[in-house]
XYZ file of C-alpha atoms in Angstrom:
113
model
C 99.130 112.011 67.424
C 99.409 109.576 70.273
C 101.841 107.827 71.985
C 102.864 104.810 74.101
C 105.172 103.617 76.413
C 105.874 100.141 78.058
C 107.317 99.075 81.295
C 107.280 95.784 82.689
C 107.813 95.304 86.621
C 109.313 92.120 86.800
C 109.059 91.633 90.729
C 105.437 92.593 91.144
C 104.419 90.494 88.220
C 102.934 94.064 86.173
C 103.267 94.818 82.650
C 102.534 98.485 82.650
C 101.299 100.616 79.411
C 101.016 103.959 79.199
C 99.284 105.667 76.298
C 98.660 109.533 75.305
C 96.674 111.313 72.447
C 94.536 110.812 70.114
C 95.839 107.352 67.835
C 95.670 107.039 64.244
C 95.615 103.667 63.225
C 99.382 103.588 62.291
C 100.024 104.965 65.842
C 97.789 102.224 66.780
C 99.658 99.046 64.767
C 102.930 100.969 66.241
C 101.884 99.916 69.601
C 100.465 96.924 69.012
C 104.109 96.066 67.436
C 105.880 97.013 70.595
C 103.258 95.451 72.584
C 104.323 91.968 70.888
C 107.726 92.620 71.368
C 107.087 93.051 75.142
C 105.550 90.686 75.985
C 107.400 87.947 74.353
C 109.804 88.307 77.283
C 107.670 87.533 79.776
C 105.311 84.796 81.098
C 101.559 86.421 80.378
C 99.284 84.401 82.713
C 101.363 85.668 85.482
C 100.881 88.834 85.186
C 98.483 92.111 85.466
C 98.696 94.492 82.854
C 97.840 98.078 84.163
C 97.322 100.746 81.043
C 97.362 104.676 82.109
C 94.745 106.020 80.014
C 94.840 109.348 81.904
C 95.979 111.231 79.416
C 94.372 109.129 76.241
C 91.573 110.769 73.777
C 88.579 109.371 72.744
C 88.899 106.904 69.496
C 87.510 108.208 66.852
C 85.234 105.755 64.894
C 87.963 104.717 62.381
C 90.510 103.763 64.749
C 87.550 101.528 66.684
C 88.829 98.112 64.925
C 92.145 99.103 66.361
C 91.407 99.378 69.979
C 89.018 95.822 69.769
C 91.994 94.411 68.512
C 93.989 95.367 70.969
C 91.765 94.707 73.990
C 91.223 90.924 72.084
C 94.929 90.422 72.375
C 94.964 91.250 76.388
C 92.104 88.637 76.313
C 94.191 85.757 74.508
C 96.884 86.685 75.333
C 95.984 85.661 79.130
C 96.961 88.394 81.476
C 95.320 87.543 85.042
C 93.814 91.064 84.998
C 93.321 94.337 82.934
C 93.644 97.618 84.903
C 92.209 100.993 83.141
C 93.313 103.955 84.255
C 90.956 107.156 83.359
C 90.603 110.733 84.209
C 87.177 111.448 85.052
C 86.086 111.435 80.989
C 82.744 109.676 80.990
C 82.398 109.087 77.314
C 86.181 107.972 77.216
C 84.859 105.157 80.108
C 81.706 104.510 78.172
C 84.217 103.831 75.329
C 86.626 101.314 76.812
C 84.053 100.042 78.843
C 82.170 99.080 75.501
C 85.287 97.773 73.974
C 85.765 95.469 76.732
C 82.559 94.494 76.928
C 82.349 93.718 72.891
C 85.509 91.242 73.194
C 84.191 89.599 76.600
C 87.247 90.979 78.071
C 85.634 89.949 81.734
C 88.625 90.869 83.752
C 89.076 94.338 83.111
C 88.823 96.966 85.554
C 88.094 100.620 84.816
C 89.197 103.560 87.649
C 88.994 106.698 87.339
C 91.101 109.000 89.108
């Protein structure tokens, strides 16, 4: 099962995601829903969003639409830059990497730690 949790720091302009598991896709639409909700308080283009991915599992190839999705909507939705968090998981960094790169998500960054 995974999980998600959302924190936005107002003064240093970060909306900050955290997300754990392995997501099914109504984990998946769960987040996306909260996501929305978040971000309607704030003005996107201003800010960075920074997702800890530390503890995230690979996606298995039915939950795949899910993740594009979601890395689509940090593209429109117009956030100045997208920060990946990994632990050293090279597949899991091949993955979002990928993802990214399959959207044209051009402003995402990928560190592993």
């Amino acid at each position: 099962m995974g999980s998600f949790n959302i924190n936005i720091d107002r003064t240093g302009k970060v909306f900050h995601a955290k997300v754990e598991g392995t997501f099914s896709p109504e984990d998946g639409m769960e987040s996306v829903k909260a996501y929305q909700a978040k971000i309607a308080e704030i003005t996107v283009s201003e800010y960075e969003i920074h997702i800890d991915c530390t503890e995230l599992n690979v996606s298995s190839p039915s939950t795949l639409p899910i993740l594009e999705a979601c890395f689509q909507m940090y593209k429109q939705d117009g956030f100045n830059k997208v920060v990946l968090t990994l632990a050293k998981n090279p597949i899991l960094k091949m993955q979002l990497g990928r993802v990214a790169r399959t959207v044209g998500l051009e402003n995402c960054e990928i560190n592993e730690v």
